[in-house]
XYZ file of C-alpha atoms in Angstrom:
531
model
C 84.188 110.539 104.150
C 83.616 107.693 101.632
C 82.363 104.128 102.620
C 83.421 101.223 102.171
C 81.539 97.997 103.173
C 82.557 94.779 102.217
C 79.445 92.204 103.978
C 75.437 93.615 104.254
C 74.668 96.008 106.910
C 72.201 94.848 110.259
C 69.171 95.645 107.840
C 68.927 94.830 104.085
C 66.737 98.058 103.782
C 69.681 99.993 103.403
C 71.445 98.203 100.648
C 71.191 99.477 97.288
C 71.689 97.685 93.908
C 73.448 98.006 91.080
C 72.169 95.651 88.215
C 75.621 94.630 85.485
C 74.943 94.591 82.616
C 78.470 93.864 81.887
C 80.537 96.760 82.104
C 83.776 97.915 84.524
C 81.562 100.156 85.327
C 79.542 98.586 87.510
C 82.221 98.269 89.869
C 83.019 102.469 90.063
C 79.213 103.138 89.727
C 79.251 100.509 93.785
C 82.078 102.268 94.551
C 81.148 106.317 94.096
C 77.858 104.965 96.018
C 79.625 103.794 98.616
C 81.088 107.429 98.381
C 77.829 108.917 99.191
C 78.285 106.578 102.289
C 75.398 104.812 101.180
C 75.733 100.370 101.419
C 76.007 99.546 97.216
C 76.199 95.587 95.864
C 76.924 94.420 92.168
C 74.121 91.713 91.598
C 74.328 90.629 87.836
C 72.104 91.253 85.057
C 70.913 87.343 84.897
C 69.735 87.560 88.856
C 65.908 87.520 88.627
C 63.631 90.216 89.640
C 62.311 88.190 92.694
C 65.658 87.238 93.969
C 66.454 91.653 93.793
C 63.763 92.308 95.508
C 64.012 89.261 98.407
C 67.173 92.025 99.263
C 64.750 94.585 99.544
C 66.833 97.165 98.184
C 65.734 101.079 98.724
C 66.808 101.632 95.637
C 68.343 99.473 92.349
C 70.474 101.247 89.517
C 71.579 99.727 86.333
C 74.361 99.543 84.470
C 76.441 101.032 81.147
C 77.191 97.775 78.979
C 78.234 97.353 75.757
C 75.192 95.694 74.171
C 72.510 97.629 71.893
C 68.837 96.707 73.175
C 68.255 96.046 70.391
C 71.263 93.283 69.719
C 70.162 89.607 70.001
C 71.229 87.800 72.893
C 71.290 90.972 74.608
C 70.742 91.226 77.890
C 67.002 92.174 79.410
C 65.072 92.985 82.991
C 61.749 91.415 83.933
C 59.303 94.889 83.289
C 58.146 93.980 87.537
C 60.913 95.504 88.259
C 59.699 98.516 87.601
C 56.690 98.417 88.966
C 57.156 97.358 92.672
C 57.832 100.606 94.005
C 61.906 100.050 93.928
C 63.248 103.693 93.258
C 65.497 102.803 89.536
C 67.729 105.110 88.198
C 69.048 103.737 84.945
C 73.162 104.934 83.507
C 73.549 104.447 79.267
C 72.679 101.293 78.578
C 70.900 100.509 81.757
C 68.301 103.998 81.090
C 67.935 102.665 77.134
C 66.155 99.349 78.432
C 64.234 101.216 81.382
C 63.439 103.531 77.997
C 62.283 101.003 75.308
C 60.523 98.411 78.969
C 57.966 101.407 79.309
C 57.338 102.535 76.232
C 59.497 104.936 75.164
C 61.415 104.960 71.429
C 64.903 103.952 71.051
C 67.538 104.208 68.097
C 69.600 104.008 65.680
C 69.280 107.237 64.296
C 73.051 108.184 63.593
C 73.096 110.065 66.785
C 76.585 108.511 68.202
C 78.514 110.292 71.157
C 81.235 109.382 72.651
C 83.756 110.659 75.231
C 83.409 114.482 76.719
C 79.572 115.873 75.598
C 78.255 119.308 76.535
C 74.590 118.586 78.389
C 71.583 120.775 78.291
C 69.634 121.244 81.289
C 66.328 121.394 80.207
C 64.479 121.314 83.503
C 65.873 123.342 85.692
C 65.454 122.266 89.625
C 65.164 118.201 89.150
C 65.494 116.106 91.280
C 67.993 114.655 89.221
C 69.910 118.274 88.628
C 68.858 120.470 91.594
C 71.626 122.862 91.882
C 73.572 122.221 89.187
C 74.824 124.222 85.763
C 72.352 124.611 82.814
C 75.703 124.037 80.479
C 77.605 121.166 81.756
C 79.928 118.278 79.979
C 79.578 114.728 80.240
C 81.322 111.129 79.511
C 78.790 109.958 76.794
C 79.749 106.113 75.164
C 76.324 105.367 73.329
C 75.307 104.499 69.691
C 71.426 104.189 69.566
C 70.031 107.319 70.993
C 66.510 107.805 72.676
C 64.281 109.766 70.548
C 61.048 110.081 72.814
C 60.669 109.345 76.324
C 58.458 106.492 78.632
C 54.850 108.390 79.518
C 54.544 109.838 82.562
C 58.439 111.033 82.047
C 59.923 114.667 82.332
C 62.543 115.165 79.665
C 65.355 116.724 81.640
C 68.129 117.147 79.696
C 69.624 117.149 76.163
C 72.212 117.639 73.840
C 72.670 118.869 70.743
C 72.417 115.683 69.134
C 70.065 113.824 71.413
C 67.131 114.705 72.287
C 65.934 112.989 75.274
C 69.628 112.777 77.930
C 67.485 112.248 81.085
C 63.894 111.184 82.041
C 63.308 111.833 85.324
C 59.859 110.606 86.752
C 58.570 111.792 90.311
C 55.170 109.467 91.266
C 56.933 106.442 90.212
C 60.303 107.312 91.726
C 62.179 106.360 88.130
C 64.746 107.964 86.571
C 67.531 107.372 83.779
C 70.782 109.930 82.180
C 72.214 108.598 78.853
C 75.683 108.988 80.486
C 77.967 107.685 82.409
C 77.256 109.884 85.686
C 80.560 107.776 87.878
C 83.633 109.032 85.802
C 85.187 112.073 86.618
C 84.827 113.437 82.742
C 80.722 114.181 83.808
C 81.779 116.909 85.870
C 78.006 117.326 88.233
C 78.060 113.193 87.914
C 78.181 112.542 91.906
C 76.146 115.487 92.314
C 73.652 113.690 89.883
C 73.905 110.253 91.614
C 73.888 111.802 95.200
C 70.521 113.663 94.261
C 69.164 110.068 93.107
C 69.941 108.428 96.567
C 69.705 111.339 99.183
C 66.665 113.153 97.037
C 65.121 110.731 94.830
C 65.090 107.523 96.981
C 65.369 109.784 100.207
C 68.309 107.697 101.708
C 70.068 108.335 104.819
C 73.862 108.850 103.770
C 75.400 107.055 107.344
C 77.723 104.023 106.086
C 80.979 104.733 107.442
C 83.850 102.781 107.374
C 83.109 101.872 111.213
C 80.638 100.230 109.870
C 83.299 97.786 107.394
C 84.837 97.108 110.279
C 82.285 95.642 113.233
C 80.284 94.585 110.270
C 83.017 92.267 109.404
C 84.367 91.370 112.743
C 81.214 89.597 113.373
C 81.493 87.955 109.932
C 85.362 86.348 109.871
C 83.998 85.105 113.742
C 80.954 83.402 112.477
C 83.217 81.945 109.533
C 85.923 80.582 111.520
C 84.359 80.163 114.640
C 86.924 77.905 116.941
C 89.205 76.672 114.104
C 92.991 78.779 113.408
C 93.544 80.926 110.426
C 96.660 81.713 109.066
C 97.383 85.007 106.497
C 99.159 85.475 103.323
C 101.563 88.754 104.976
C 102.869 90.572 102.211
C 104.161 93.931 103.717
C 101.429 95.380 101.321
C 98.573 97.517 102.764
C 95.585 95.145 102.206
C 96.982 91.694 103.632
C 98.232 94.373 106.598
C 94.639 95.554 106.558
C 93.322 91.908 106.126
C 95.186 90.684 108.798
C 93.982 92.974 111.203
C 90.913 92.735 110.581
C 91.043 88.711 111.134
C 93.051 89.130 113.815
C 90.462 91.933 115.629
C 87.821 88.889 115.299
C 89.509 85.963 116.306
C 92.546 87.026 118.246
C 95.571 84.726 118.638
C 94.282 81.975 116.631
C 95.229 83.928 113.941
C 99.093 83.834 112.105
C 100.220 85.786 109.936
C 102.657 84.017 108.073
C 105.605 86.138 105.766
C 106.923 83.975 102.481
C 110.080 85.509 101.178
C 109.645 84.266 97.875
C 113.385 86.094 96.662
C 110.627 88.452 94.973
C 110.592 91.126 97.620
C 111.676 94.271 96.947
C 115.071 95.624 98.592
C 114.661 95.843 103.029
C 110.610 94.500 102.230
C 111.225 90.902 104.828
C 112.996 93.655 107.061
C 110.021 96.143 107.354
C 107.494 92.786 107.804
C 108.981 91.979 110.958
C 109.785 95.115 112.106
C 106.957 97.468 111.809
C 104.172 95.222 111.567
C 104.133 93.803 114.351
C 105.506 95.884 116.743
C 102.589 97.503 114.984
C 99.914 94.669 115.959
C 101.608 92.260 117.714
C 99.980 89.376 115.461
C 102.168 86.180 115.390
C 104.436 85.735 112.734
C 105.713 83.287 111.193
C 108.495 83.538 108.179
C 109.039 81.141 105.729
C 112.341 81.744 103.122
C 111.228 80.170 100.079
C 113.282 81.720 97.894
C 114.734 78.537 96.455
C 111.521 77.288 95.540
C 110.052 79.722 93.854
C 112.935 80.378 91.262
C 113.387 76.850 90.926
C 109.427 77.011 90.067
C 110.394 80.300 87.918
C 113.200 78.582 86.011
C 113.096 78.502 82.309
C 109.294 80.307 82.239
C 108.986 83.857 80.066
C 104.854 83.786 79.333
C 103.499 85.828 82.377
C 100.313 84.243 82.798
C 102.380 80.910 83.522
C 104.649 82.926 85.930
C 101.182 84.594 87.965
C 99.962 80.347 87.620
C 103.392 79.168 89.039
C 103.377 82.276 92.229
C 99.514 81.148 93.330
C 100.080 77.346 93.472
C 103.760 77.554 95.288
C 102.047 79.976 97.296
C 99.355 77.550 98.802
C 101.630 74.853 98.763
C 104.167 76.597 101.407
C 101.553 77.631 103.265
C 100.171 73.680 103.567
C 103.440 73.614 104.715
C 103.015 76.186 107.260
C 99.851 75.062 108.697
C 101.632 71.625 109.369
C 104.348 72.851 111.141
C 101.623 75.482 112.975
C 100.227 71.863 113.803
C 103.533 70.171 114.921
C 105.095 72.921 116.730
C 101.612 72.974 119.005
C 100.086 76.092 118.360
C 97.304 75.531 116.878
C 95.766 73.509 120.640
C 94.103 71.210 119.241
C 92.278 72.899 116.964
C 92.782 72.608 113.154
C 93.761 74.991 111.061
C 91.278 75.811 108.671
C 91.139 78.877 106.915
C 93.040 81.293 104.297
C 93.225 85.047 105.090
C 93.886 86.995 101.771
C 94.022 90.517 100.695
C 92.045 89.961 97.404
C 90.368 93.268 96.723
C 87.272 94.299 93.879
C 89.709 95.666 91.619
C 91.474 91.434 91.535
C 88.151 89.968 90.881
C 87.212 92.101 88.001
C 90.002 92.235 86.831
C 90.352 88.393 86.886
C 87.260 87.762 85.613
C 85.082 87.371 88.540
C 82.907 90.180 87.929
C 79.487 89.285 86.477
C 80.072 89.504 82.603
C 83.897 90.909 82.328
C 86.714 89.605 80.651
C 89.603 87.553 82.650
C 91.742 90.483 82.036
C 94.971 88.744 84.455
C 95.226 86.254 86.188
C 95.681 87.538 89.858
C 98.151 85.455 92.077
C 95.214 84.900 94.545
C 92.302 84.780 92.588
C 92.539 83.644 88.992
C 96.227 81.506 89.990
C 94.821 79.659 92.541
C 94.815 75.543 92.499
C 91.946 74.099 91.856
C 93.087 71.568 94.681
C 92.801 74.251 97.463
C 92.967 72.571 100.388
C 92.127 76.107 102.916
C 88.682 77.626 103.442
C 89.456 81.727 102.263
C 88.296 84.609 103.828
C 88.607 87.511 102.779
C 87.118 90.621 104.124
C 88.195 93.646 101.652
C 87.266 91.234 98.692
C 84.168 94.286 97.813
C 86.874 97.409 98.110
C 89.244 99.431 96.754
C 91.941 100.691 97.431
C 91.377 104.080 99.564
C 88.247 102.227 101.245
C 91.359 99.639 103.089
C 93.603 101.979 103.747
C 90.570 103.945 105.310
C 89.816 100.726 106.514
C 93.228 100.343 107.924
C 93.383 103.906 109.499
C 89.863 103.042 111.436
C 92.402 99.976 113.110
C 94.911 102.128 114.008
C 97.593 101.380 111.764
C 100.141 103.346 111.508
C 100.397 106.181 108.475
C 103.663 103.989 106.215
C 101.825 100.780 106.065
C 98.120 102.320 105.661
C 99.450 104.967 102.946
C 101.850 103.025 101.825
C 101.486 102.330 97.729
C 100.134 99.208 96.267
C 102.740 96.331 95.098
C 101.892 93.488 93.655
C 101.484 89.570 95.335
C 103.779 88.056 92.141
C 106.691 91.062 93.294
C 109.183 91.463 91.518
C 108.210 88.418 89.555
C 105.683 90.150 87.250
C 107.956 92.903 86.452
C 110.991 91.185 84.324
C 109.413 90.746 81.717
C 111.226 87.847 80.443
C 113.142 84.762 82.659
C 113.171 85.393 86.488
C 116.711 84.521 87.486
C 118.463 85.489 91.005
C 120.821 87.949 89.477
C 118.279 89.440 87.782
C 116.521 90.162 90.590
C 118.903 91.574 92.024
C 119.467 93.876 89.206
C 115.920 95.144 89.534
C 115.632 95.272 93.612
C 118.843 98.240 93.274
C 116.604 100.194 90.377
C 113.505 99.349 92.399
C 114.977 101.679 95.299
C 116.630 104.219 93.508
C 112.853 105.241 92.033
C 111.404 104.667 95.530
C 114.823 106.806 97.432
C 113.717 109.684 94.985
C 110.346 110.033 95.265
C 110.255 110.689 98.336
C 112.844 113.075 98.437
C 111.041 114.472 96.155
C 107.503 114.616 98.536
C 105.894 112.685 95.333
C 104.656 109.577 97.210
C 101.015 110.843 98.036
C 100.880 112.189 94.318
C 101.200 108.992 92.851
C 99.677 106.067 92.937
C 102.427 103.986 92.045
C 105.364 103.262 90.576
C 106.540 100.575 88.967
C 109.871 99.629 87.951
C 110.307 97.053 85.013
C 113.253 94.844 83.701
C 113.233 94.228 79.892
C 114.868 91.580 80.943
C 115.564 89.936 77.007
C 116.601 93.429 75.551
C 119.652 95.229 75.166
C 120.479 98.573 73.791
C 123.932 99.896 72.746
C 125.105 102.689 74.877
C 128.243 104.422 76.128
C 129.906 104.307 79.404
C 132.944 105.103 80.949
C 133.665 105.601 77.665
C 133.161 102.655 75.901
C 130.692 100.835 74.570
C 127.949 98.612 76.368
C 125.158 96.106 75.779
C 122.599 96.813 78.575
C 119.369 95.963 79.334
C 116.615 98.795 79.156
C 114.471 99.927 82.779
C 110.782 101.315 82.353
C 109.649 103.451 85.065
C 106.435 103.263 84.738
C 104.631 105.849 87.278
C 100.522 106.427 87.273
C 97.670 108.421 88.985
C 94.871 106.642 89.696
C 91.923 106.236 92.031
C 90.924 102.532 92.550
C 92.853 101.277 89.970
C 90.315 100.864 87.884
C 91.553 103.386 85.381
C 95.451 104.873 85.652
C 96.717 107.749 84.392
C 100.328 108.152 83.746
C 101.954 110.361 85.724
C 102.959 114.198 85.436
C 106.623 113.695 87.630
C 109.472 116.774 87.319
C 111.772 116.205 85.043
C 114.496 117.040 87.778
C 113.321 114.153 89.291
C 113.491 111.335 86.605
C 116.654 112.751 85.237
C 118.180 112.530 88.761
C 116.131 108.692 89.214
C 117.672 107.370 85.581
C 121.257 109.247 86.181
C 121.642 106.987 90.160
C 120.293 104.007 88.077
C 122.382 104.070 84.911
C 125.907 104.547 86.901
C 125.062 102.871 90.270
C 123.081 99.368 88.302
C 125.599 97.116 86.585
C 124.126 96.550 82.594
C 121.490 98.645 82.909
C 122.452 102.077 80.752
C 119.233 103.058 79.805
C 115.890 104.300 81.023
C 112.479 104.869 80.181
C 109.528 106.069 80.537
C 105.612 104.346 79.914
C 103.473 107.445 78.796
C 100.270 104.496 78.299
C 96.841 104.898 80.686
C 94.924 101.832 81.831
C 93.337 101.652 79.505
C 94.386 100.072 76.697
C 98.035 99.013 78.965
C 97.165 97.539 82.057
C 99.827 99.094 85.353
C 102.115 96.227 85.374
C 103.646 95.604 82.697
C 102.873 91.396 83.455
């Protein structure tokens, strides 16, 4: 079972550090380490080596990155890292940095490799490649290449154009590969990573979701103390698991607040009030704020502005709920000082919270929060990926219909309307979304796709023919995607019969829609949501 840590384990000696050199791959590496049932933390490459070593890591992994080791201002590390006796595994940029710092040769010899590349293992039975084929496919992404390994290292793999695609030094427990073993396209990448962890570093795979629950309960209790907390409950798996985890930690000190902002899908409010409360017994306060949100969004079409408005209004509503909870005497003399959110790792990364990463878009609960927020945030899932959150939910005993629910963005349908958000457009999109969800469930496809955003191109109209007459209606976009963690995604190849049923029902049953189109863009270059 993959691991899902979000707090440091009891013993710091169980930590594997992933040093981030500015690529989103660092997040994926951390995820793969957890899948190997080993706890991992990401640290920036700017962290002094002394601070890294002070964490007593069992091993250190150097991530890839966009820089050349010879570029001015390229990230680097103090050489003492390689002399500390801690096992180190360099990947791509991390591999080249290790090679140059230890006396190897890395140069720009024109040996560029991008994408799937055949790799030849030149030393069978090595620590990294034991039990893997002599010929295997790996994912390359580099311009510079290593032409000579440092002294004391054995070259264990090569490609047609790169003589040193992997090297190993068992005596010093230093290892490196030119490619990205963390991506799925490297066919034996996870096995190579696990060989480093288990064989090279000697770590036992003992990390489980039970550890996550136990440790987060302790962290939450210490953070909240005797004060009260409210939770931003949306009905999605993230906020549901966060709420269940915090309730297990502090019990009646938690009140969940469900904001009906008018941007939810059809039947959403009823599901939250019935299913989640029945499953957890949590105290729930429902706030009808639809008029407030729609008024704030009136005339706004820019997606970033919409996200920030929704984030701002969320906080203002919670501040109002806080005052009401205290006034009703529910606080038992203690202040409501904490706001629980189901923030995940991809939210943080895409909002520029990952070390060295770009701000792709502001998530309502990260980059969209107002600066004058009065609450202290409790984010027990902040370092978890979606599948890890689901496992924690299962560990907490939440029902499958909640744990396995497809992701839905906090800003709701507000970011699935390309253009201004109005009540009429929301009603239209709600009906189209409900039809798509019904047909996907009927076809048994809920578990086969990550999610299927349904998008209304509100500012676009196209000519159609309905009822023997000319129409001028809106297009609806179907965006079914397959993914493991939302960091990358591909469009789902749904059966034509299912797509035809969805299209026919939407154009027949939803007024002002005369066209349904399919988004076949992967991520990257596109994001999963349109806004």
